[in-house]
């Protein structure tokens, strides 16, 4: 293995303020409460900034601002709305380096990923939906589909700005206004986005950002002035939201957890499959709802695949997310690290065999080495529960039918992977896998034109593509 | 000689292609719109609902993987069988709703036409709702629709035939299987419809029909962990909220009851089909 010299990205171009208020009605305002929260760099535990935790009264103000703005925003010709959203896309491209650095500092993901994956997808998403704003009558939802009103949107910490883009771009294109709550551990890029809205001269109140934790999110979801709720996060919280929305008539879309099977057949191009396995579960430290967290490998090649996988994992670099050579960054929070540890320990206690490459762990910050469990049974917690970390559970199968049976043996249904050189088998498998996204001979690909979302307890509704408009139109 | 005594029909449940009595042994008296006794209908129980879900689940793999052409033909066959029993259904509607014989005949005709309309959708909805997505990279990317799974349907209390057909057909034409709670007020046409379904090459278990109290049965279906979706069209406001809350437990797809009274004679649109469809997107690299 080559030695790499450190190649740290500079954080000079990022200007983080010591404290942030809320972005309501186009202005920065102070919270009416006095609870503040320090957001930290999970790679160093250094405090980055202090943000307000919005109260019910703050959320109410934000919803009022969005409601007021809705009248004019929804009446604007689609072509004018489109131009605002195109502007936002352009400003994101212009400021993408700064935003990537900010994302990596606040989230802990490697700069290589925030720079090469997150930010290009964020800009592309706004660019894509901007173009829909004046073509909604051609989208197949009737000649003049109407917006819903005020969208209350709650997003997770794993792809902070990308999830913001997935939520805000289609909402605005369809003529809705938005109150968005970023995750409590990763508010900074959403707050930077507020500044982008100002640079774009977006009318006040069209986008409002309220920071906070679960209580702020609950206040937003339960606010009677919200017409549409969109949530990405855990299945547990998704259930609570579905329950609380019952009887209110609010439209709801949920993008929840997953426990995807990544299925490798004996005829697969094994080197490519190994890359796909690594990308499937170790991309973004495994903080990915559609991560390929269950490897199903055909028995005849199991040893060969595992040997190659272990060799490959030994070359991954874990450490400073700001280093351009880093493959595995920091775990986003102490709480998430504790959850990953707890499940990994359960894996050992239930009899699975744990393996990690020799891998120095930085002294400060939250880290978890890439981990592979073999000898996993379907009943083990690590085969059933979403770990949301760099932990792969390996199971084997003999026949395609057995692979399908095991892959579908989960309450989740977000994604799946298939690795084989046989085309008819890919299509046969893809037909039978109960999952919203199936990657064949690839994994973890995303595109604004491509619908994303789950079956079963992975949620409902789709984000991306023409399908993604439906969640924000009165249809 | 006195007039010949009619041989009455025993109205039972329809589960897995068979016509069992309620396991609870219960029945309830069904009366005409004028209050005259018509028949004792089975009063379905929680256990009946669970049996029906098991039958629907068992039927799902076969029905969902049948070709759309085949499903369309079977729905058309249901229409044919219904047409052949026009007089019988018209008489039941006169009894149930107090409508004129002429109106009853029109309602049966509309139900037949509705089935024909949905039958034609089986191999077209995929073209309307699917997509080849132009992703920014060398990938083949295709979105297709698939049925959600087992759907619980609370049929509307009004419209015991046309309303019933209008909620069942869109669910099954795309490959879902269902458990239907029939109109509590006027359940008899639903069991006669079951006789039509049973003689139309529709595999047993694709449609299961329970008669009885929606208020009693629907919550069991809404909370059932092996039901994937619920259509609350026929639920009153309180029952609908209760069912929607219960449905959250396994994140069922929920079709809420309409805000306004439904005109079953109007163009139904696609909503009742799309409510119970999933979109699956498959990626594959392009290369040599």
XYZ file of C-alpha atoms in Angstrom:
763
model
C 0.000 0.000 0.000
C 1.279 3.440 -0.907
C 1.918 5.981 1.781
C -0.043 9.133 1.146
C 1.094 12.576 2.281
C -1.673 14.532 4.015
C -3.735 16.547 1.542
C -6.026 18.633 3.702
C -8.637 20.905 2.180
C -8.441 24.427 3.535
C -11.347 25.756 5.525
C -10.350 29.350 4.903
C -13.142 30.088 2.431
C -15.789 29.087 4.928
C -17.094 31.792 7.183
C -18.936 30.273 10.136
C -20.640 32.733 12.433
C -20.438 32.127 16.187
C -24.198 31.892 16.426
C -27.215 31.622 14.161
C -30.840 32.646 14.514
C -33.786 31.373 12.518
C -34.534 32.239 8.905
C -38.149 33.375 8.815
C -39.864 35.612 6.280
C -36.577 36.322 4.542
C -34.925 37.672 7.703
C -32.645 36.326 10.374
C -34.604 36.451 13.591
C -33.891 35.446 17.162
C -35.731 32.526 18.643
C -38.447 33.460 21.122
C -37.128 30.724 23.360
C -33.717 30.611 24.973
C -32.547 27.112 24.128
C -29.424 26.977 22.035
C -27.380 24.078 20.836
C -23.728 23.846 19.895
C -23.106 22.100 16.626
C -19.760 20.357 16.550
C -17.324 18.893 14.074
C -17.689 15.162 14.726
C -14.123 14.553 13.573
C -12.642 16.774 16.266
C -15.476 17.574 18.697
C -14.635 21.245 18.100
C -17.601 23.588 18.481
C -18.442 25.137 15.125
C -21.349 27.405 16.031
C -24.319 27.826 18.263
C -27.806 27.519 16.774
C -31.228 28.297 18.203
C -33.671 25.516 18.920
C -36.930 26.826 17.596
C -39.943 26.761 19.901
C -43.553 26.152 18.992
C -44.016 29.930 18.763
C -41.043 30.206 16.390
C -42.456 27.441 14.209
C -45.792 29.223 14.206
C -44.141 32.416 12.967
C -42.383 30.476 10.228
C -45.591 28.786 9.109
C -47.387 32.178 9.068
C -44.589 33.615 6.943
C -44.843 30.684 4.541
C -48.617 31.012 4.437
C -48.393 34.706 3.595
C -45.804 34.053 0.903
C -47.852 31.218 -0.585
C -50.475 33.576 -2.010
C -48.046 35.404 -4.265
C -45.591 32.548 -4.879
C -48.291 30.158 -6.069
C -49.805 32.863 -8.291
C -46.468 33.611 -9.957
C -46.204 32.244 -13.497
C -44.340 28.928 -13.485
C -41.728 30.420 -15.770
C -40.869 33.028 -13.122
C -40.701 30.450 -10.331
C -38.434 28.431 -12.593
C -36.001 31.318 -12.928
C -35.696 31.719 -9.166
C -34.932 28.025 -8.805
C -32.425 28.128 -11.681
C -30.765 31.033 -9.883
C -30.510 28.980 -6.721
C -28.959 26.110 -8.707
C -26.370 28.459 -10.173
C -25.460 30.010 -6.830
C -25.005 26.515 -5.398
C -22.617 25.730 -8.244
C -20.758 28.989 -7.641
C -20.436 28.336 -3.923
C -20.043 24.578 -4.128
C -16.529 24.437 -2.737
C -17.520 26.449 0.314
C -20.661 24.364 0.824
C -18.757 21.090 0.490
C -16.294 22.158 3.142
C -19.061 23.319 5.435
C -20.877 20.007 4.949
C -17.776 18.004 5.771
C -17.010 20.082 8.855
C -20.510 19.749 10.267
C -21.271 16.201 9.168
C -17.928 14.372 9.235
C -18.185 12.897 5.733
C -15.033 12.846 3.594
C -14.496 16.001 1.561
C -14.106 13.822 -1.509
C -17.714 12.723 -1.127
C -19.239 16.097 -0.253
C -17.310 17.681 -3.130
C -17.846 14.972 -5.769
C -21.209 13.490 -4.817
C -23.326 15.677 -2.540
C -22.781 19.110 -4.044
C -23.073 18.163 -7.736
C -26.297 16.304 -6.940
C -27.648 19.256 -4.950
C -27.141 21.667 -7.855
C -28.486 19.120 -10.343
C -31.622 18.601 -8.278
C -32.481 22.315 -8.257
C -31.636 22.550 -11.949
C -33.892 19.603 -12.753
C -36.958 20.772 -10.817
C -36.534 24.380 -11.951
C -37.340 23.131 -15.422
C -40.574 21.505 -14.238
C -42.022 24.700 -12.730
C -43.506 25.920 -16.036
C -44.318 22.460 -17.432
C -46.514 21.018 -14.691
C -49.503 20.855 -17.012
C -47.599 18.301 -19.096
C -46.594 16.106 -16.157
C -49.642 13.852 -16.294
C -51.467 15.279 -13.272
C -54.143 17.150 -15.221
C -53.945 20.344 -17.265
C -53.502 22.729 -14.332
C -52.285 20.911 -11.227
C -52.368 23.027 -8.074
C -49.848 23.264 -5.246
C -50.783 22.105 -1.775
C -49.833 25.160 0.261
C -47.265 25.189 3.056
C -44.900 22.202 3.185
C -43.383 21.253 6.541
C -40.198 19.337 5.847
C -37.949 17.494 8.279
C -34.638 16.101 7.061
C -31.847 13.897 8.442
C -28.145 14.459 9.077
C -26.621 11.977 6.645
C -26.878 14.117 3.489
C -27.881 17.477 4.962
C -27.820 19.697 1.901
C -28.804 16.967 -0.545
C -31.880 16.081 1.495
C -32.718 19.788 1.641
C -32.509 19.896 -2.154
C -34.707 16.801 -2.511
C -37.326 18.489 -0.343
C -37.206 22.149 -1.348
C -36.644 21.951 -5.124
C -39.841 20.051 -6.053
C -41.884 21.914 -3.421
C -40.978 25.321 -4.866
C -41.300 24.170 -8.467
C -44.890 23.097 -7.793
C -45.708 26.460 -6.192
C -45.632 25.549 -2.513
C -43.812 27.447 0.192
C -41.635 25.719 2.727
C -40.699 25.527 6.374
C -37.727 23.191 6.682
C -36.106 21.812 9.790
C -32.578 20.467 9.323
C -31.234 17.793 11.653
C -30.020 19.003 15.018
C -26.432 17.855 14.432
C -26.064 19.256 10.900
C -27.788 22.650 10.603
C -25.004 24.672 8.991
C -25.498 24.024 5.286
C -29.242 24.638 5.625
C -28.430 27.976 7.240
C -26.007 28.701 4.406
C -28.830 27.845 2.019
C -30.898 30.592 3.667
C -28.211 33.018 2.597
C -28.369 31.607 -0.927
C -32.121 32.306 -0.979
C -31.330 35.923 -0.097
C -28.685 36.174 -2.786
C -31.221 34.829 -5.265
C -33.762 37.480 -4.148
C -36.245 34.708 -3.451
C -39.392 36.416 -2.133
C -39.452 36.490 1.691
C -41.245 33.580 3.341
C -41.033 31.191 0.389
C -38.289 29.287 2.223
C -38.052 29.362 6.003
C -35.450 27.449 8.006
C -36.075 26.557 11.637
C -33.340 24.720 13.510
C -33.963 22.405 16.417
C -34.411 18.812 17.524
C -37.372 16.450 17.727
C -39.667 18.886 19.525
C -39.213 21.503 16.844
C -39.919 18.864 14.227
C -43.069 17.754 16.047
C -44.271 21.349 16.312
C -43.809 21.728 12.569
C -45.446 18.445 11.591
C -48.410 19.067 13.915
C -48.939 22.713 13.003
C -52.478 23.103 11.640
C -51.248 25.608 9.037
C -49.118 22.971 7.332
C -50.751 21.294 4.328
C -48.021 18.854 3.449
C -45.527 16.935 5.560
C -42.372 15.451 4.091
C -39.994 13.493 6.273
C -36.800 11.591 5.716
C -35.443 9.703 8.685
C -36.006 6.639 10.812
C -38.960 4.303 10.404
C -39.745 4.780 14.106
C -40.217 8.543 13.745
C -41.993 8.004 10.417
C -44.580 5.867 12.212
C -45.122 8.586 14.813
C -45.608 11.175 12.093
C -48.037 8.975 10.150
C -50.036 8.530 13.358
C -50.070 12.235 14.190
C -51.087 13.222 10.662
C -54.058 10.807 10.734
C -57.336 12.636 10.386
C -55.780 15.998 9.519
C -55.955 15.588 5.750
C -52.300 16.636 5.406
C -50.552 14.998 2.507
C -47.623 12.897 3.692
C -44.500 11.480 2.087
C -42.014 9.412 4.047
C -38.555 8.186 3.124
C -37.505 5.902 5.952
C -35.077 3.174 6.877
C -33.706 0.246 4.957
C -31.809 -3.005 5.286
C -30.855 -3.595 1.689
C -29.567 -6.876 0.360
C -26.606 -6.670 -1.993
C -26.704 -9.998 -3.841
C -23.584 -11.420 -5.475
C -23.899 -14.412 -7.818
C -21.039 -16.728 -8.649
C -20.867 -15.504 -12.244
C -20.498 -11.840 -11.236
C -17.449 -9.795 -12.205
C -16.067 -10.253 -8.708
C -13.633 -7.331 -8.657
C -16.419 -4.971 -9.655
C -18.761 -6.617 -7.190
C -16.263 -6.066 -4.379
C -16.044 -2.382 -5.303
C -19.844 -2.297 -5.294
C -20.027 -3.959 -1.882
C -17.581 -1.408 -0.494
C -19.432 1.501 -2.070
C -22.716 -0.003 -0.909
C -21.982 -0.085 2.782
C -18.936 2.105 3.447
C -19.962 5.142 1.355
C -20.724 7.978 3.778
C -19.697 5.743 6.739
C -22.766 3.630 6.042
C -24.987 6.545 7.078
C -27.192 5.790 4.097
C -30.794 4.628 4.298
C -30.369 2.590 1.104
C -26.968 1.153 2.141
C -26.248 -2.415 1.074
C -25.955 -3.544 4.662
C -26.696 -7.223 4.039
C -24.322 -8.941 1.658
C -25.899 -12.078 0.198
C -23.163 -13.985 -1.543
C -23.559 -17.249 -3.412
C -21.991 -20.033 -1.374
C -19.653 -21.211 -4.132
C -17.809 -17.871 -4.216
C -18.269 -16.767 -0.633
C -14.664 -17.387 0.426
C -13.238 -15.761 -2.663
C -15.438 -12.674 -2.298
C -14.719 -12.325 1.395
C -10.961 -12.597 0.890
C -11.056 -9.945 -1.813
C -13.344 -7.756 0.280
C -11.037 -7.930 3.288
C -8.033 -7.103 1.113
C -9.875 -4.104 -0.284
C -11.017 -2.899 3.122
C -7.432 -2.989 4.351
C -6.635 -0.239 1.852
C -9.376 2.149 2.992
C -8.171 5.269 4.769
C -10.089 6.303 7.841
C -9.447 9.698 9.349
C -9.594 13.438 8.835
C -12.634 14.044 6.609
C -11.016 17.222 5.303
C -8.148 15.186 3.838
C -8.763 14.610 0.139
C -7.453 11.042 0.399
C -9.818 9.991 3.160
C -12.280 7.202 2.352
C -14.057 6.844 5.698
C -14.847 9.910 7.738
C -16.265 10.422 11.186
C -19.469 9.034 12.623
C -21.870 11.949 12.792
C -22.501 12.032 16.531
C -21.736 10.393 19.848
C -25.295 9.104 19.962
C -24.994 7.439 16.562
C -21.642 5.945 17.518
C -23.202 4.473 20.649
C -25.982 2.935 18.559
C -23.517 1.377 16.104
C -21.435 -0.007 18.961
C -24.483 -1.445 20.661
C -25.589 -3.287 17.518
C -22.072 -4.492 16.732
C -21.831 -5.911 20.237
C -25.178 -7.594 19.731
C -23.707 -9.171 16.606
C -20.858 -10.678 18.603
C -23.151 -11.752 21.435
C -25.512 -13.492 19.045
C -22.644 -15.523 17.635
C -21.549 -13.776 14.439
C -17.867 -13.361 13.718
C -16.553 -9.804 13.652
C -13.696 -8.574 11.491
C -12.154 -5.142 10.914
C -8.953 -4.179 9.139
C -6.060 -2.898 11.214
C -6.935 0.746 11.236
C -5.644 3.535 13.464
C -8.472 5.494 15.067
C -7.982 9.220 15.748
C -7.998 10.167 19.411
C -10.658 12.834 19.267
C -13.953 12.649 17.477
C -16.362 9.801 16.751
C -15.052 6.884 14.744
C -15.980 3.355 13.881
C -13.782 1.117 11.738
C -15.203 -0.636 8.693
C -16.587 -3.878 10.075
C -17.663 -7.142 8.495
C -19.713 -9.809 10.248
C -19.688 -13.340 8.884
C -21.685 -16.325 10.094
C -24.748 -14.101 10.331
C -28.172 -15.712 10.645
C -31.328 -14.022 9.415
C -32.597 -13.869 12.990
C -29.624 -11.833 14.225
C -30.264 -8.207 15.070
C -27.462 -7.155 12.726
C -29.354 -8.834 9.870
C -32.690 -7.266 10.758
C -32.106 -3.807 12.221
C -30.809 -0.766 10.431
C -27.362 -0.017 11.878
C -26.727 3.151 9.876
C -22.989 2.708 10.171
C -20.035 1.038 8.430
C -21.093 -2.486 9.393
C -21.716 -5.226 6.834
C -23.553 -8.466 7.643
C -22.670 -11.353 5.352
C -25.082 -14.183 4.602
C -24.889 -16.856 1.922
C -27.344 -18.497 -0.459
C -27.367 -21.330 -2.986
C -30.171 -20.630 -5.467
C -31.674 -17.443 -6.927
C -34.982 -18.288 -5.230
C -33.224 -18.478 -1.867
C -31.564 -15.129 -2.524
C -34.948 -13.535 -3.235
C -36.473 -15.117 -0.144
C -33.702 -13.816 2.102
C -33.515 -10.403 0.459
C -37.251 -9.849 0.946
C -37.228 -11.178 4.514
C -37.346 -7.732 6.100
C -40.044 -5.185 6.883
C -38.023 -2.676 4.854
C -38.028 -2.320 1.074
C -35.930 0.621 0.016
C -33.171 -0.750 -2.195
C -31.353 -3.861 -3.360
C -28.290 -4.782 -5.385
C -27.699 -7.593 -7.879
C -24.327 -8.660 -9.230
C -24.327 -11.126 -12.115
C -23.231 -11.139 -15.733
C -26.450 -12.842 -16.817
C -29.002 -10.344 -18.089
C -32.082 -12.530 -17.813
C -31.201 -13.290 -14.191
C -30.894 -9.587 -13.402
C -34.396 -8.972 -14.705
C -35.786 -12.079 -12.996
C -34.322 -10.943 -9.687
C -35.311 -7.293 -10.160
C -38.909 -8.391 -10.724
C -39.040 -10.280 -7.469
C -37.177 -7.970 -5.106
C -39.672 -5.896 -3.135
C -37.659 -2.679 -3.127
C -38.084 0.748 -4.635
C -34.615 0.979 -6.151
C -32.690 -1.936 -7.602
C -29.090 -1.426 -8.603
C -27.760 -4.091 -10.949
C -23.986 -4.277 -11.306
C -23.774 -0.916 -9.582
C -24.846 0.520 -6.235
C -25.707 3.815 -4.541
C -26.323 5.752 -7.750
C -28.568 8.791 -7.536
C -29.925 11.212 -10.074
C -32.580 13.928 -9.965
C -34.427 12.342 -12.892
C -34.652 8.954 -11.167
C -37.456 8.278 -8.648
C -36.271 7.167 -5.219
C -38.325 5.737 -2.367
C -39.385 2.572 -0.645
C -41.810 -0.294 -0.414
C -43.300 -1.531 2.846
C -41.914 0.094 6.015
C -39.335 2.090 4.090
C -42.052 4.682 3.541
C -44.211 5.975 0.718
C -44.055 8.503 -2.072
C -41.166 9.036 -4.457
C -38.544 11.752 -4.668
C -36.938 12.583 -7.974
C -38.173 12.487 -11.532
C -41.693 13.221 -12.711
C -42.887 10.974 -9.889
C -41.434 13.380 -7.330
C -43.861 16.136 -8.349
C -46.860 14.188 -7.114
C -45.901 14.671 -3.463
C -46.255 18.457 -3.872
C -49.354 18.721 -6.036
C -53.025 18.506 -5.062
C -53.632 15.281 -6.943
C -102.473 -25.688 -5.056
C -100.714 -22.900 -3.240
C -98.019 -20.819 -4.903
C -94.604 -22.501 -4.964
C -92.393 -21.582 -2.034
C -89.145 -19.946 -3.185
C -85.798 -21.543 -2.399
C -83.900 -18.783 -0.693
C -80.160 -18.265 -0.897
C -77.918 -18.421 2.146
C -75.591 -15.435 2.031
C -72.162 -16.375 3.355
C -68.673 -14.859 3.250
C -66.261 -15.190 0.324
C -62.753 -16.191 1.417
C -60.058 -17.866 -0.656
C -62.550 -18.682 -3.401
C -64.874 -20.534 -1.005
C -68.098 -19.460 0.673
C -67.754 -20.169 4.402
C -70.096 -19.022 7.151
C -68.565 -16.704 9.693
C -66.433 -18.729 12.090
C -68.179 -16.747 14.828
C -71.502 -18.308 13.896
C -73.052 -14.854 13.873
C -75.437 -13.376 11.358
C -77.519 -10.236 11.136
C -80.842 -9.459 9.532
C -80.684 -7.417 6.363
C -83.739 -5.434 5.420
C -84.894 -3.693 2.292
C -85.095 0.073 2.003
C -88.713 -0.296 3.087
C -87.768 -2.265 6.172
C -88.827 -5.718 4.983
C -86.680 -8.694 5.934
C -84.495 -9.846 3.020
C -82.003 -12.323 4.434
C -79.623 -13.098 7.253
C -76.108 -12.095 6.232
C -73.008 -13.490 7.876
C -71.544 -11.149 10.503
C -67.841 -11.441 9.873
C -65.422 -11.478 12.801
C -61.787 -10.670 13.521
C -60.890 -14.275 12.813
C -62.681 -14.156 9.472
C -60.742 -10.995 8.628
C -57.458 -12.716 9.446
C -58.390 -15.759 7.390
C -59.238 -13.450 4.520
C -55.865 -11.678 4.801
C -54.090 -15.032 4.773
C -56.008 -16.000 1.624
C -55.217 -12.673 -0.033
C -51.522 -13.018 0.823
C -51.447 -16.532 -0.559
C -53.006 -15.363 -3.813
C -50.684 -12.378 -4.240
C -47.598 -14.015 -5.825
C -49.627 -15.695 -8.565
C -51.946 -12.786 -9.304
C -49.249 -10.106 -9.236
C -47.052 -12.107 -11.600
C -49.861 -12.975 -14.011
C -49.414 -11.076 -17.251
C -51.346 -7.814 -17.477
C -53.037 -9.244 -20.586
C -54.265 -12.165 -18.525
C -55.522 -9.932 -15.714
C -57.314 -7.748 -18.237
C -59.009 -10.772 -19.761
C -60.165 -11.995 -16.386
C -61.620 -8.610 -15.462
C -63.407 -8.578 -18.796
C -64.709 -12.046 -17.996
C -66.087 -10.698 -14.705
C -67.943 -8.081 -16.734
C -69.359 -10.814 -18.978
C -70.581 -12.823 -16.019
C -72.110 -9.750 -14.420
C -73.923 -8.860 -17.625
C -75.441 -12.329 -17.671
C -76.896 -11.811 -14.221
C -78.263 -8.354 -14.953
C -81.823 -9.164 -13.870
C -80.733 -10.737 -10.603
C -78.592 -7.741 -9.621
C -81.252 -5.257 -10.697
C -83.757 -6.992 -8.442
C -81.329 -6.927 -5.529
C -80.723 -3.199 -6.066
C -84.444 -2.495 -6.132
C -84.705 -4.288 -2.791
C -81.618 -2.718 -1.263
C -81.925 0.883 -2.374
C -85.582 1.265 -3.285
C -84.643 2.506 -6.739
C -86.906 1.933 -9.738
C -86.333 -1.134 -11.869
C -85.161 1.128 -14.686
C -82.626 2.897 -12.476
C -81.449 -0.411 -11.036
C -80.822 -1.707 -14.540
C -78.789 1.387 -15.360
C -76.671 0.888 -12.250
C -75.920 -2.710 -13.208
C -75.015 -1.562 -16.723
C -72.699 1.063 -15.270
C -71.028 -1.592 -13.087
C -70.465 -3.806 -16.122
C -69.053 -0.871 -18.084
C -66.800 0.079 -15.172
C -65.298 -3.410 -15.155
C -64.688 -3.241 -18.898
C -63.054 0.173 -18.478
C -60.676 -1.049 -15.772
C -59.968 -4.300 -17.635
C -58.416 -2.233 -20.410
C -56.079 -0.490 -17.974
C -54.210 -3.665 -17.027
C -51.617 -3.419 -19.795
C -51.632 0.373 -20.169
C -51.040 1.786 -16.727
C -47.382 0.764 -16.869
C -46.869 2.902 -19.949
C -48.554 5.891 -18.318
C -46.939 5.618 -14.890
C -43.554 4.130 -15.719
C -40.586 5.994 -17.169
C -37.225 5.604 -18.809
C -35.256 8.163 -16.844
C -32.540 10.215 -18.584
C -29.919 10.073 -15.827
C -26.685 12.039 -16.172
C -24.389 9.086 -16.697
C -23.924 5.847 -18.611
C -26.817 3.995 -17.026
C -29.984 2.339 -18.180
C -32.614 3.555 -15.718
C -36.180 2.310 -15.829
C -39.092 2.946 -13.494
C -41.991 0.505 -13.538
C -45.125 0.144 -11.444
C -45.857 -2.828 -9.238
C -48.825 -3.670 -7.038
C -48.500 -2.726 -3.361
C -49.671 -6.108 -2.049
C -52.679 -6.975 0.082
C -55.170 -4.119 0.209
C -58.012 -3.822 2.714
C -61.008 -2.095 1.176
C -63.825 -0.565 3.185
C -66.537 -0.439 0.531
C -68.932 2.502 0.403
C -72.222 2.053 2.288
C -74.087 3.548 -0.662
C -73.742 2.037 -4.109
C -73.845 -1.641 -3.087
C -72.971 -2.794 -6.605
C -71.557 0.091 -8.669
C -69.663 1.540 -5.702
C -68.394 -1.903 -4.758
C -67.193 -2.741 -8.261
C -65.632 0.729 -8.499
C -63.450 0.125 -5.451
C -62.505 -3.512 -6.174
C -61.618 -3.302 -9.864
C -58.877 -0.620 -9.606
C -57.208 -2.517 -6.766
C -57.000 -5.891 -8.491
C -56.443 -4.851 -12.099
C -52.845 -3.876 -11.291
C -52.105 -7.128 -9.440
C -53.041 -6.411 -5.830
C -55.207 -8.803 -3.869
C -57.829 -7.539 -1.463
C -60.042 -8.059 1.530
C -63.270 -6.110 1.144
C -65.652 -5.141 3.903
C -68.968 -4.821 2.097
C -71.637 -2.224 2.743
C -73.065 -3.090 6.146
C -76.438 -1.650 5.182
C -76.762 -3.487 1.853
C -74.407 -6.461 1.808
C -76.385 -8.879 -0.331
C -75.226 -7.697 -3.790
C -71.622 -8.137 -2.622
C -72.116 -11.844 -2.043
C -73.919 -12.229 -5.325
C -70.956 -10.420 -6.901
C -68.727 -12.992 -5.190
C -70.617 -15.674 -7.120
C -69.759 -13.785 -10.299
C -66.096 -13.527 -9.293
C -65.990 -17.215 -8.412
C -67.076 -18.142 -11.939
C -64.826 -15.724 -13.837
C -61.441 -17.496 -13.731
C -60.362 -15.103 -10.998
C -58.004 -17.130 -8.785
C -59.372 -17.795 -5.303
C -58.157 -15.307 -2.725
C -57.633 -12.377 -5.107
C -60.885 -10.872 -3.847
C -62.221 -11.795 -0.420
C -65.496 -10.319 0.766
C -66.619 -9.956 4.344
C -70.067 -8.851 5.386
C -70.814 -7.472 8.815
C -69.914 -4.365 10.764
C -67.239 -2.128 9.209
C -66.744 -0.494 12.591
C -65.894 -3.892 14.061
C -63.820 -5.421 11.235
C -62.001 -2.456 9.674
C -59.736 -1.679 12.669
C -58.447 -5.279 12.666
C -57.533 -4.923 9.012
C -56.044 -1.450 9.548
C -53.775 -2.810 12.271
C -52.944 -6.096 10.544
C -49.193 -6.325 9.906
C -49.593 -8.360 6.717
C -51.871 -5.832 5.036
C -49.968 -3.322 2.893
C -52.613 -0.697 2.200
C -56.130 0.331 3.123
C -58.873 2.063 1.175
C -61.097 3.932 3.638
C -63.664 5.083 1.076
C -66.560 3.600 3.012
C -65.419 4.501 6.514
C -67.185 7.279 8.420
C -65.035 10.120 9.755
C -64.300 8.634 13.192
C -63.603 5.167 11.877
C -61.355 6.587 9.157
C -59.184 8.456 11.669
C -58.947 5.414 13.906
C -57.984 3.208 10.975
C -55.434 5.709 9.665
C -53.771 5.769 13.087
C -53.685 1.975 13.242
C -52.380 1.824 9.676
C -49.298 3.791 10.724
C -47.978 0.769 12.619
C -46.606 -0.850 9.453
C -46.850 2.280 7.297
C -49.741 1.129 5.176
C -50.615 3.221 2.190
C -53.902 4.897 3.063
C -56.568 6.102 0.654
C -58.606 8.480 2.766
C -62.380 8.812 2.446
C -63.436 11.524 -0.005
C -64.412 14.935 1.342
C -67.463 15.090 -0.923
C -70.031 12.499 -1.810
C -68.748 10.417 -4.705
C -70.649 10.330 -7.968
C -70.021 6.716 -8.955
C -71.314 7.391 -12.447
C -68.568 9.956 -13.143
C -65.229 9.203 -14.827
C -63.235 7.521 -12.045
C -59.798 8.736 -13.150
C -56.622 6.896 -12.238
C -56.368 7.747 -8.543
C -57.830 4.506 -7.238
C -55.260 2.538 -9.187
C -52.244 4.723 -8.442
C -52.993 4.773 -4.704
C -52.026 1.100 -4.573
C -49.003 1.039 -6.823
C -45.304 1.140 -5.989
C -42.678 2.514 -8.322
C -39.559 0.406 -8.744
C -36.518 1.889 -10.426
C -33.829 -0.381 -11.855
C -30.340 0.848 -12.743
C -27.769 -0.874 -14.897
C -24.499 0.434 -16.287
C -24.126 0.826 -20.041
C -20.808 -0.366 -21.455
C -19.051 -2.901 -23.607
